[in-house]
Amino acid sequence: MISRIVAIVIFVIMFVEIVREKRPRFLVALVAGAATIVVVFLVCMHSIESVRVALSFDSMLEPTFWYAGHEESSAMNTGINWSTIIFIAGMMIMVEGMSEAGFFDWLCLRLAKAVNYKPVPLFICFMVLSAVLSMFIDSITVILFLAVASVRLGHLLEFDPVPFIIAQIFTANLGGSATMSGDPPNIIIGTALGYSFFDFLRNTGVIALVGLIVVVPFFYFCFRKELVSEADMASLTAKGLDPRGAITSMKKFAVSVVIFAFVVLLLITHAMTGLTVATVGVIAAVITLATNRAPLHLIKRVDWETILFFIGLFVAVSGLEETGVLEALANGIAAITGGNLTVMVIIIVWLSAIASAFVDNIPFAATMVPVINSLSATMGVPLDTLAWTLAMGTDIGGSATPIGASANVAGTSIAARDGHPITWGRYCKYSAPASILIIALSMVMILLRY
């Protein structure tokens, strides 16, 4: 009982500190993870075995960690999910290589030129582009590039980039919900429960597509007055922009495009080839580094703080799992629902959405994965249904506030840095109703389909 209380206290303090944003979140997570190992596992439980399970180094020694054959393992990963860590790190290295070659700047300028730099069609195109890119690249990276491009074009064409950034953040999170590689919560759910790229695409992808059809006109009507008033402001200097000027080296650009296409192909077919996402991440990193003249420079540019954040987070969550807190939570939900799948879906989707709106959806997803796994095992309900429910709840709920997802923080930070601060009021005025709308849509589609 004491170990449970201590594990909960450590986890709650970690959550509060992450929300307060007074200290680097990676440092908060690492301290929480270290406290879990020392205080919970060693002092309270006297269990070296729990430490071994939490660190989970031996999982990487299993052949199925790298090659799962033609059947994905559905075994629940406990402790640090090294598959997630390796995959994200590999994708970050690949994206840094693409960025260095000017791929993202070229893509944004090319799209802007195609619509003659008009704000209304540019607004719609950027929303769709944000959703599509986030299906294959993590939404944080997509927003980093699109927000910078929006601010740059806004200054050039004399329009307010804030509507662009708010809409892009939402559609990035929505597009990221469609695949396993799009949003960090989906990566956690997929790697922990053994789902493939196509598993997500066939299930959450359908919901995301319908959601995109709904939110594009929603955001257009929200911002139509601002966009229409700026529609004829295309400046002469814009016509001098050449997308090819963003390409630093044509050779590096071509190589980065080929690598990106190859990695996307591996992700799409990994369930058929048997290659795990960890292996795909390693392949992406190795090829990118091997084809770059300054591999150490790329490695230094990787967001290692996010990687460390994940590691500390997984250890802190393992404290809740090893002490039985998550099992008790699962039993509580089971008791409330009485094993009724409909009630379970409603509770999980709205609980996930509300929680993810106020705390980062990454730790919440990591916390809930073992909960739904336990619910499925104890109540006999389909794990797939609970997984898709959790994915949509965390991904879309995280869009509701500026701190709900890492992509939100990245986008609003870029806007503020360039003289366009986005207040909580302005952000939530548009994104909160959109989140409620898509969560309700997701709930209805899940209940009707499953």
GROMACS .gro file of C-alpha atoms in nm:
model
  450
    1MET     CA    1   0.000   0.000   0.000
    2ILE     CA    2   0.283   0.239   0.087
    3SER     CA    3   0.454   0.171  -0.246
    4ARG     CA    4   0.128   0.252  -0.429
    5ILE     CA    5   0.087   0.582  -0.248
    6VAL     CA    6   0.449   0.682  -0.314
    7ALA     CA    7   0.422   0.586  -0.683
    8ILE     CA    8   0.105   0.796  -0.718
    9VAL     CA    9   0.260   1.094  -0.537
   10ILE     CA   10   0.568   1.084  -0.763
   11PHE     CA   11   0.353   1.061  -1.074
   12VAL     CA   12   0.118   1.343  -0.968
   13ILE     CA   13   0.410   1.572  -0.883
   14MET     CA   14   0.562   1.495  -1.223
   15PHE     CA   15   0.233   1.581  -1.397
   16VAL     CA   16   0.193   1.907  -1.205
   17GLU     CA   17   0.549   2.015  -1.284
   18ILE     CA   18   0.503   1.933  -1.652
   19VAL     CA   19   0.186   2.145  -1.663
   20ARG     CA   20   0.348   2.435  -1.473
   21GLU     CA   21   0.633   2.441  -1.727
   22LYS     CA   22   0.865   2.607  -1.475
   23ARG     CA   23   1.135   2.346  -1.533
   24PRO     CA   24   1.240   2.151  -1.843
   25ARG     CA   25   0.996   1.864  -1.878
   26PHE     CA   26   1.270   1.616  -1.969
   27LEU     CA   27   1.441   1.694  -1.637
   28VAL     CA   28   1.115   1.655  -1.446
   29ALA     CA   29   1.050   1.316  -1.607
   30LEU     CA   30   1.404   1.192  -1.544
   31VAL     CA   31   1.388   1.293  -1.176
   32ALA     CA   32   1.048   1.123  -1.143
   33GLY     CA   33   1.186   0.809  -1.309
   34ALA     CA   34   1.491   0.804  -1.080
   35ALA     CA   35   1.268   0.858  -0.774
   36THR     CA   36   1.047   0.568  -0.886
   37ILE     CA   37   1.345   0.334  -0.913
   38VAL     CA   38   1.507   0.435  -0.583
   39VAL     CA   39   1.211   0.508  -0.356
   40VAL     CA   40   0.934   0.283  -0.493
   41PHE     CA   41   1.121  -0.021  -0.623
   42LEU     CA   42   1.427  -0.036  -0.396
   43VAL     CA   43   1.320   0.129  -0.068
   44CYS     CA   44   0.950   0.040  -0.051
   45MET     CA   45   0.934  -0.285  -0.251
   46HIS     CA   46   1.293  -0.413  -0.208
   47SER     CA   47   1.260  -0.546  -0.562
   48ILE     CA   48   1.556  -0.557  -0.799
   49GLU     CA   49   1.331  -0.744  -1.043
   50SER     CA   50   1.099  -0.442  -1.068
   51VAL     CA   51   1.399  -0.226  -1.159
   52ARG     CA   52   1.495  -0.474  -1.432
   53VAL     CA   53   1.140  -0.473  -1.569
   54ALA     CA   54   1.122  -0.092  -1.562
   55LEU     CA   55   1.452  -0.045  -1.748
   56SER     CA   56   1.360  -0.325  -1.989
   57PHE     CA   57   1.705  -0.347  -2.148
   58ASP     CA   58   1.663  -0.720  -2.210
   59SER     CA   59   1.369  -0.653  -2.445
   60MET     CA   60   1.616  -0.534  -2.709
   61LEU     CA   61   1.793  -0.871  -2.695
   62GLU     CA   62   1.482  -1.054  -2.812
   63PRO     CA   63   1.481  -1.138  -3.188
   64THR     CA   64   1.115  -1.029  -3.211
   65PHE     CA   65   1.215  -0.679  -3.102
   66TRP     CA   66   1.379  -0.630  -3.443
   67TYR     CA   67   1.197  -0.881  -3.659
   68ALA     CA   68   0.849  -1.001  -3.568
   69GLY     CA   69   0.793  -1.225  -3.871
   70HIS     CA   70   0.455  -1.190  -4.038
   71GLU     CA   71   0.264  -1.159  -3.711
   72GLU     CA   72   0.296  -0.862  -3.483
   73SER     CA   73   0.346  -0.948  -3.120
   74SER     CA   74   0.058  -0.825  -2.910
   75ALA     CA   75   0.236  -0.876  -2.580
   76MET     CA   76   0.214  -0.575  -2.351
   77ASN     CA   77   0.545  -0.395  -2.317
   78THR     CA   78   0.629  -0.299  -1.960
   79GLY     CA   79   0.883  -0.042  -1.846
   80ILE     CA   80   1.071   0.165  -2.101
   81ASN     CA   81   0.928   0.107  -2.448
   82TRP     CA   82   1.259   0.103  -2.634
   83SER     CA   83   1.080   0.038  -2.961
   84THR     CA   84   0.914   0.379  -2.934
   85ILE     CA   85   1.239   0.547  -2.827
   86ILE     CA   86   1.442   0.404  -3.114
   87PHE     CA   87   1.173   0.475  -3.373
   88ILE     CA   88   1.132   0.841  -3.273
   89ALA     CA   89   1.508   0.897  -3.259
   90GLY     CA   90   1.554   0.744  -3.605
   91MET     CA   91   1.275   0.953  -3.755
   92MET     CA   92   1.418   1.269  -3.597
   93ILE     CA   93   1.755   1.205  -3.761
   94MET     CA   94   1.587   1.149  -4.099
   95VAL     CA   95   1.380   1.467  -4.068
   96GLU     CA   96   1.686   1.672  -3.971
   97GLY     CA   97   1.853   1.550  -4.292
   98MET     CA   98   1.547   1.650  -4.494
   99SER     CA   99   1.536   1.990  -4.327
  100GLU     CA  100   1.903   2.052  -4.397
  101ALA     CA  101   1.843   1.979  -4.765
  102GLY     CA  102   1.563   2.241  -4.773
  103PHE     CA  103   1.284   1.989  -4.837
  104PHE     CA  104   1.020   2.144  -4.610
  105ASP     CA  105   1.083   2.505  -4.713
  106TRP     CA  106   1.068   2.400  -5.078
  107LEU     CA  107   0.740   2.215  -5.022
  108CYS     CA  108   0.571   2.510  -4.850
  109LEU     CA  109   0.688   2.765  -5.107
  110ARG     CA  110   0.590   2.537  -5.392
  111LEU     CA  111   0.240   2.502  -5.252
  112ALA     CA  112   0.208   2.875  -5.192
  113LYS     CA  113   0.316   2.952  -5.547
  114ALA     CA  114   0.067   2.697  -5.685
  115VAL     CA  115  -0.223   2.895  -5.535
  116ASN     CA  116  -0.072   3.231  -5.640
  117TYR     CA  117  -0.006   3.323  -5.275
  118LYS     CA  118  -0.377   3.389  -5.206
  119PRO     CA  119  -0.462   3.356  -4.833
  120VAL     CA  120  -0.790   3.161  -4.867
  121PRO     CA  121  -0.671   2.872  -5.089
  122LEU     CA  122  -0.335   2.884  -4.908
  123PHE     CA  123  -0.517   2.845  -4.574
  124ILE     CA  124  -0.704   2.536  -4.698
  125CYS     CA  125  -0.398   2.385  -4.865
  126PHE     CA  126  -0.184   2.430  -4.555
  127MET     CA  127  -0.449   2.256  -4.340
  128VAL     CA  128  -0.461   1.959  -4.578
  129LEU     CA  129  -0.081   1.954  -4.609
  130SER     CA  130  -0.047   1.959  -4.231
  131ALA     CA  131  -0.281   1.659  -4.198
  132VAL     CA  132  -0.115   1.460  -4.479
  133LEU     CA  133   0.243   1.519  -4.364
  134SER     CA  134   0.149   1.430  -4.006
  135MET     CA  135   0.043   1.086  -4.122
  136PHE     CA  136   0.408   1.003  -4.196
  137ILE     CA  137   0.614   1.247  -3.988
  138ASP     CA  138   0.546   1.324  -3.623
  139SER     CA  139   0.313   1.621  -3.582
  140ILE     CA  140   0.569   1.816  -3.375
  141THR     CA  141   0.811   1.827  -3.669
  142VAL     CA  142   0.537   1.915  -3.918
  143ILE     CA  143   0.421   2.213  -3.711
  144LEU     CA  144   0.775   2.337  -3.659
  145PHE     CA  145   0.816   2.378  -4.034
  146LEU     CA  146   0.464   2.485  -4.129
  147ALA     CA  147   0.441   2.746  -3.853
  148VAL     CA  148   0.768   2.904  -3.964
  149ALA     CA  149   0.649   2.900  -4.326
  150SER     CA  150   0.314   3.056  -4.226
  151VAL     CA  151   0.482   3.338  -4.033
  152ARG     CA  152   0.721   3.402  -4.321
  153LEU     CA  153   0.442   3.412  -4.580
  154GLY     CA  154   0.223   3.618  -4.346
  155HIS     CA  155   0.488   3.888  -4.320
  156LEU     CA  156   0.545   3.878  -4.694
  157LEU     CA  157   0.178   3.893  -4.796
  158GLU     CA  158   0.071   4.111  -4.503
  159PHE     CA  159  -0.180   3.874  -4.345
  160ASP     CA  160  -0.217   3.748  -3.988
  161PRO     CA  161  -0.056   3.400  -3.964
  162VAL     CA  162  -0.231   3.311  -3.636
  163PRO     CA  163  -0.543   3.157  -3.803
  164PHE     CA  164  -0.309   2.949  -4.018
  165ILE     CA  165  -0.113   2.824  -3.717
  166ILE     CA  166  -0.419   2.742  -3.505
  167ALA     CA  167  -0.580   2.547  -3.790
  168GLN     CA  168  -0.253   2.371  -3.878
  169ILE     CA  169  -0.199   2.257  -3.520
  170PHE     CA  170  -0.543   2.100  -3.509
  171THR     CA  171  -0.517   1.928  -3.848
  172ALA     CA  172  -0.165   1.806  -3.766
  173ASN     CA  173  -0.297   1.631  -3.455
  174LEU     CA  174  -0.594   1.503  -3.655
  175GLY     CA  175  -0.376   1.375  -3.939
  176GLY     CA  176  -0.137   1.223  -3.687
  177SER     CA  177  -0.424   1.019  -3.540
  178ALA     CA  178  -0.466   0.840  -3.874
  179THR     CA  179  -0.146   0.635  -3.858
  180MET     CA  180   0.089   0.477  -3.610
  181SER     CA  181   0.378   0.705  -3.702
  182GLY     CA  182   0.186   1.034  -3.688
  183ASP     CA  183   0.138   1.121  -3.322
  184PRO     CA  184   0.352   1.012  -3.024
  185PRO     CA  185   0.047   0.863  -2.843
  186ASN     CA  186  -0.017   0.640  -3.146
  187ILE     CA  187   0.347   0.531  -3.152
  188ILE     CA  188   0.314   0.433  -2.785
  189ILE     CA  189  -0.015   0.248  -2.841
  190GLY     CA  190   0.106   0.075  -3.158
  191THR     CA  191   0.442  -0.042  -3.031
  192ALA     CA  192   0.302  -0.151  -2.694
  193LEU     CA  193   0.004  -0.345  -2.832
  194GLY     CA  194   0.155  -0.470  -3.158
  195TYR     CA  195  -0.050  -0.277  -3.415
  196SER     CA  196   0.077  -0.197  -3.764
  197PHE     CA  197   0.066   0.113  -3.984
  198PHE     CA  198  -0.231  -0.033  -4.174
  199ASP     CA  199  -0.415  -0.131  -3.855
  200PHE     CA  200  -0.432   0.236  -3.763
  201LEU     CA  201  -0.503   0.348  -4.118
  202ARG     CA  202  -0.802   0.113  -4.149
  203ASN     CA  203  -0.948   0.224  -3.817
  204THR     CA  204  -0.843   0.565  -3.686
  205GLY     CA  205  -0.757   0.668  -4.044
  206VAL     CA  206  -1.120   0.645  -4.150
  207ILE     CA  207  -1.228   0.861  -3.855
  208ALA     CA  208  -0.952   1.114  -3.927
  209LEU     CA  209  -1.056   1.143  -4.292
  210VAL     CA  210  -1.418   1.217  -4.201
  211GLY     CA  211  -1.294   1.455  -3.932
  212LEU     CA  212  -1.078   1.644  -4.182
  213ILE     CA  213  -1.376   1.686  -4.414
  214VAL     CA  214  -1.563   1.840  -4.120
  215VAL     CA  215  -1.292   2.067  -3.972
  216VAL     CA  216  -1.166   2.227  -4.294
  217PRO     CA  217  -1.495   2.414  -4.353
  218PHE     CA  218  -1.527   2.465  -3.975
  219PHE     CA  219  -1.201   2.660  -3.955
  220TYR     CA  220  -1.273   2.839  -4.282
  221PHE     CA  221  -1.602   2.976  -4.142
  222CYS     CA  222  -1.428   3.064  -3.814
  223PHE     CA  223  -1.167   3.278  -3.991
  224ARG     CA  224  -1.343   3.368  -4.319
  225LYS     CA  225  -1.371   3.740  -4.241
  226GLU     CA  226  -0.999   3.773  -4.172
  227LEU     CA  227  -0.907   3.562  -4.473
  228VAL     CA  228  -1.141   3.729  -4.721
  229SER     CA  229  -1.028   4.079  -4.618
  230GLU     CA  230  -0.671   3.975  -4.694
  231ALA     CA  231  -0.744   3.777  -5.009
  232ASP     CA  232  -0.630   4.048  -5.251
  233MET     CA  233  -0.311   4.145  -5.070
  234ALA     CA  234  -0.067   3.931  -5.269
  235SER     CA  235   0.243   4.151  -5.288
  236LEU     CA  236   0.477   4.188  -5.578
  237THR     CA  237   0.768   4.065  -5.370
  238ALA     CA  238   0.590   3.730  -5.330
  239LYS     CA  239   0.612   3.673  -5.700
  240GLY     CA  240   0.989   3.688  -5.671
  241LEU     CA  241   1.000   3.389  -5.440
  242ASP     CA  242   1.148   3.086  -5.609
  243PRO     CA  243   1.084   2.752  -5.434
  244ARG     CA  244   1.406   2.620  -5.583
  245GLY     CA  245   1.594   2.879  -5.383
  246ALA     CA  246   1.509   2.687  -5.065
  247ILE     CA  247   1.706   2.385  -5.188
  248THR     CA  248   2.057   2.404  -5.044
  249SER     CA  249   2.191   2.120  -5.260
  250MET     CA  250   2.004   1.942  -5.537
  251LYS     CA  251   2.194   1.621  -5.467
  252LYS     CA  252   2.110   1.629  -5.094
  253PHE     CA  253   1.752   1.718  -5.179
  254ALA     CA  254   1.713   1.420  -5.415
  255VAL     CA  255   1.874   1.183  -5.165
  256SER     CA  256   1.647   1.303  -4.881
  257VAL     CA  257   1.335   1.252  -5.095
  258VAL     CA  258   1.442   0.898  -5.185
  259ILE     CA  259   1.516   0.814  -4.821
  260PHE     CA  260   1.181   0.956  -4.710
  261ALA     CA  261   0.990   0.756  -4.973
  262PHE     CA  262   1.178   0.438  -4.881
  263VAL     CA  263   1.110   0.477  -4.507
  264VAL     CA  264   0.740   0.548  -4.570
  265LEU     CA  265   0.728   0.231  -4.781
  266LEU     CA  266   0.887   0.033  -4.496
  267LEU     CA  267   0.633   0.174  -4.249
  268ILE     CA  268   0.341   0.089  -4.474
  269THR     CA  269   0.463  -0.267  -4.535
  270HIS     CA  270   0.624  -0.348  -4.200
  271ALA     CA  271   0.339  -0.578  -4.099
  272MET     CA  272   0.398  -0.779  -4.417
  273THR     CA  273   0.778  -0.773  -4.412
  274GLY     CA  274   0.801  -0.846  -4.040
  275LEU     CA  275   1.030  -0.551  -3.976
  276THR     CA  276   0.938  -0.380  -3.649
  277VAL     CA  277   0.913  -0.003  -3.618
  278ALA     CA  278   1.236  -0.007  -3.416
  279THR     CA  279   1.414  -0.161  -3.713
  280VAL     CA  280   1.256   0.093  -3.949
  281GLY     CA  281   1.379   0.373  -3.723
  282VAL     CA  282   1.732   0.234  -3.725
  283ILE     CA  283   1.726   0.198  -4.105
  284ALA     CA  284   1.607   0.560  -4.146
  285ALA     CA  285   1.883   0.686  -3.919
  286VAL     CA  286   2.163   0.475  -4.066
  287ILE     CA  287   2.084   0.562  -4.429
  288THR     CA  288   2.049   0.932  -4.348
  289LEU     CA  289   2.376   0.943  -4.157
  290ALA     CA  290   2.559   0.736  -4.419
  291THR     CA  291   2.457   0.972  -4.699
  292ASN     CA  292   2.537   1.293  -4.507
  293ARG     CA  293   2.882   1.451  -4.503
  294ALA     CA  294   2.839   1.572  -4.144
  295PRO     CA  295   2.661   1.291  -3.957
  296LEU     CA  296   2.767   1.419  -3.614
  297HIS     CA  297   2.606   1.756  -3.692
  298LEU     CA  298   2.273   1.581  -3.763
  299ILE     CA  299   2.298   1.378  -3.442
  300LYS     CA  300   2.360   1.695  -3.239
  301ARG     CA  301   2.051   1.860  -3.389
  302VAL     CA  302   1.819   1.580  -3.274
  303ASP     CA  303   1.582   1.678  -2.992
  304TRP     CA  304   1.748   1.457  -2.730
  305GLU     CA  305   1.549   1.626  -2.454
  306THR     CA  306   1.231   1.468  -2.593
  307ILE     CA  307   1.403   1.127  -2.599
  308LEU     CA  308   1.510   1.167  -2.235
  309PHE     CA  309   1.158   1.282  -2.148
  310PHE     CA  310   1.014   0.959  -2.288
  311ILE     CA  311   1.264   0.746  -2.095
  312GLY     CA  312   1.187   0.912  -1.761
  313LEU     CA  313   0.816   0.902  -1.832
  314PHE     CA  314   0.810   0.529  -1.907
  315VAL     CA  315   0.993   0.452  -1.583
  316ALA     CA  316   0.750   0.666  -1.380
  317VAL     CA  317   0.454   0.490  -1.544
  318SER     CA  318   0.609   0.151  -1.466
  319GLY     CA  319   0.591   0.251  -1.099
  320LEU     CA  320   0.213   0.271  -1.127
  321GLU     CA  321   0.204  -0.059  -1.311
  322GLU     CA  322   0.435  -0.259  -1.083
  323THR     CA  323   0.254  -0.141  -0.768
  324GLY     CA  324  -0.088  -0.234  -0.906
  325VAL     CA  325  -0.226   0.121  -0.938
  326LEU     CA  326  -0.313   0.080  -1.304
  327GLU     CA  327  -0.480  -0.253  -1.241
  328ALA     CA  328  -0.691  -0.089  -0.970
  329LEU     CA  329  -0.784   0.190  -1.213
  330ALA     CA  330  -0.885  -0.068  -1.472
  331ASN     CA  331  -1.095  -0.249  -1.212
  332GLY     CA  332  -1.260   0.081  -1.119
  333ILE     CA  333  -1.357   0.154  -1.480
  334ALA     CA  334  -1.476  -0.205  -1.517
  335ALA     CA  335  -1.691  -0.171  -1.205
  336ILE     CA  336  -1.847   0.154  -1.329
  337THR     CA  337  -1.919   0.018  -1.675
  338GLY     CA  338  -2.018  -0.331  -1.563
  339GLY     CA  339  -1.833  -0.467  -1.864
  340ASN     CA  340  -2.059  -0.277  -2.104
  341LEU     CA  341  -1.843  -0.193  -2.407
  342THR     CA  342  -2.057   0.106  -2.508
  343VAL     CA  343  -2.023   0.272  -2.168
  344MET     CA  344  -1.653   0.183  -2.164
  345VAL     CA  345  -1.594   0.355  -2.500
  346ILE     CA  346  -1.781   0.667  -2.387
  347ILE     CA  347  -1.584   0.691  -2.061
  348ILE     CA  348  -1.242   0.626  -2.218
  349VAL     CA  349  -1.284   0.865  -2.514
  350TRP     CA  350  -1.406   1.158  -2.303
  351LEU     CA  351  -1.174   1.088  -2.008
  352SER     CA  352  -0.880   1.074  -2.250
  353ALA     CA  353  -0.990   1.391  -2.429
  354ILE     CA  354  -1.047   1.598  -2.114
  355ALA     CA  355  -0.725   1.481  -1.947
  356SER     CA  356  -0.519   1.534  -2.264
  357ALA     CA  357  -0.651   1.888  -2.298
  358PHE     CA  358  -0.481   1.995  -1.977
  359VAL     CA  359  -0.179   1.767  -1.956
  360ASP     CA  360   0.046   1.654  -2.237
  361ASN     CA  361  -0.120   1.362  -2.418
  362ILE     CA  362   0.206   1.167  -2.433
  363PRO     CA  363   0.223   1.075  -2.061
  364PHE     CA  364  -0.151   1.018  -2.051
  365ALA     CA  365  -0.137   0.771  -2.340
  366ALA     CA  366   0.156   0.591  -2.178
  367THR     CA  367  -0.047   0.569  -1.857
  368MET     CA  368  -0.366   0.441  -2.020
  369VAL     CA  369  -0.216   0.172  -2.247
  370PRO     CA  370  -0.169  -0.081  -1.965
  371VAL     CA  371  -0.511   0.021  -1.828
  372ILE     CA  372  -0.699  -0.073  -2.147
  373ASN     CA  373  -0.485  -0.385  -2.180
  374SER     CA  374  -0.593  -0.490  -1.831
  375LEU     CA  375  -0.957  -0.400  -1.905
  376SER     CA  376  -0.956  -0.619  -2.213
  377ALA     CA  377  -0.802  -0.911  -2.024
  378THR     CA  378  -1.030  -0.892  -1.720
  379MET     CA  379  -1.360  -0.798  -1.887
  380GLY     CA  380  -1.320  -0.986  -2.215
  381VAL     CA  381  -1.387  -0.680  -2.431
  382PRO     CA  382  -1.204  -0.631  -2.765
  383LEU     CA  383  -0.866  -0.464  -2.712
  384ASP     CA  384  -0.877  -0.317  -3.064
  385THR     CA  385  -1.187  -0.111  -2.990
  386LEU     CA  386  -1.038   0.029  -2.669
  387ALA     CA  387  -0.709   0.108  -2.848
  388TRP     CA  388  -0.877   0.310  -3.125
  389THR     CA  389  -1.090   0.487  -2.863
  390LEU     CA  390  -0.784   0.581  -2.659
  391ALA     CA  391  -0.595   0.696  -2.970
  392MET     CA  392  -0.870   0.932  -3.085
  393GLY     CA  393  -0.936   1.063  -2.734
  394THR     CA  394  -0.574   1.151  -2.662
  395ASP     CA  395  -0.487   1.278  -3.012
  396ILE     CA  396  -0.790   1.505  -3.055
  397GLY     CA  397  -0.834   1.601  -2.690
  398GLY     CA  398  -0.475   1.721  -2.693
  399SER     CA  399  -0.570   1.979  -2.958
  400ALA     CA  400  -0.814   2.166  -2.732
  401THR     CA  401  -0.564   2.383  -2.543
  402PRO     CA  402  -0.218   2.530  -2.609
  403ILE     CA  403  -0.053   2.279  -2.372
  404GLY     CA  404  -0.246   1.965  -2.467
  405ALA     CA  405   0.010   1.830  -2.713
  406SER     CA  406   0.373   1.899  -2.795
  407ALA     CA  407   0.278   2.024  -3.143
  408ASN     CA  408   0.057   2.291  -2.983
  409VAL     CA  409   0.343   2.416  -2.767
  410ALA     CA  410   0.579   2.423  -3.066
  411GLY     CA  411   0.336   2.614  -3.292
  412THR     CA  412   0.232   2.877  -3.037
  413SER     CA  413   0.597   2.929  -2.934
  414ILE     CA  414   0.699   3.002  -3.294
  415ALA     CA  415   0.409   3.247  -3.334
  416ALA     CA  416   0.501   3.431  -3.013
  417ARG     CA  417   0.870   3.441  -3.105
  418ASP     CA  418   0.789   3.618  -3.432
  419GLY     CA  419   0.557   3.877  -3.283
  420HIS     CA  420   0.221   3.697  -3.303
  421PRO     CA  421   0.139   3.573  -2.950
  422ILE     CA  422  -0.159   3.339  -2.929
  423THR     CA  423  -0.349   3.380  -2.603
  424TRP     CA  424  -0.528   3.093  -2.431
  425GLY     CA  425  -0.857   3.266  -2.503
  426ARG     CA  426  -0.799   3.303  -2.876
  427TYR     CA  427  -0.664   2.951  -2.913
  428CYS     CA  428  -0.940   2.778  -2.714
  429LYS     CA  429  -1.214   2.987  -2.879
  430TYR     CA  430  -1.159   2.790  -3.200
  431SER     CA  431  -0.977   2.467  -3.108
  432ALA     CA  432  -1.190   2.365  -2.807
  433PRO     CA  433  -1.519   2.355  -3.005
  434ALA     CA  434  -1.342   2.178  -3.291
  435SER     CA  435  -1.207   1.918  -3.045
  436ILE     CA  436  -1.550   1.857  -2.894
  437LEU     CA  437  -1.698   1.822  -3.242
  438ILE     CA  438  -1.440   1.564  -3.358
  439ILE     CA  439  -1.443   1.371  -3.027
  440ALA     CA  440  -1.822   1.338  -3.053
  441LEU     CA  441  -1.785   1.230  -3.416
  442SER     CA  442  -1.519   0.975  -3.320
  443MET     CA  443  -1.733   0.834  -3.041
  444VAL     CA  444  -2.032   0.790  -3.271
  445MET     CA  445  -1.824   0.627  -3.547
  446ILE     CA  446  -1.656   0.388  -3.301
  447LEU     CA  447  -1.988   0.286  -3.145
  448LEU     CA  448  -2.152   0.234  -3.484
  449ARG     CA  449  -1.858   0.041  -3.632
  450TYR     CA  450  -1.756  -0.179  -3.340
   0.00000   0.00000   0.00000
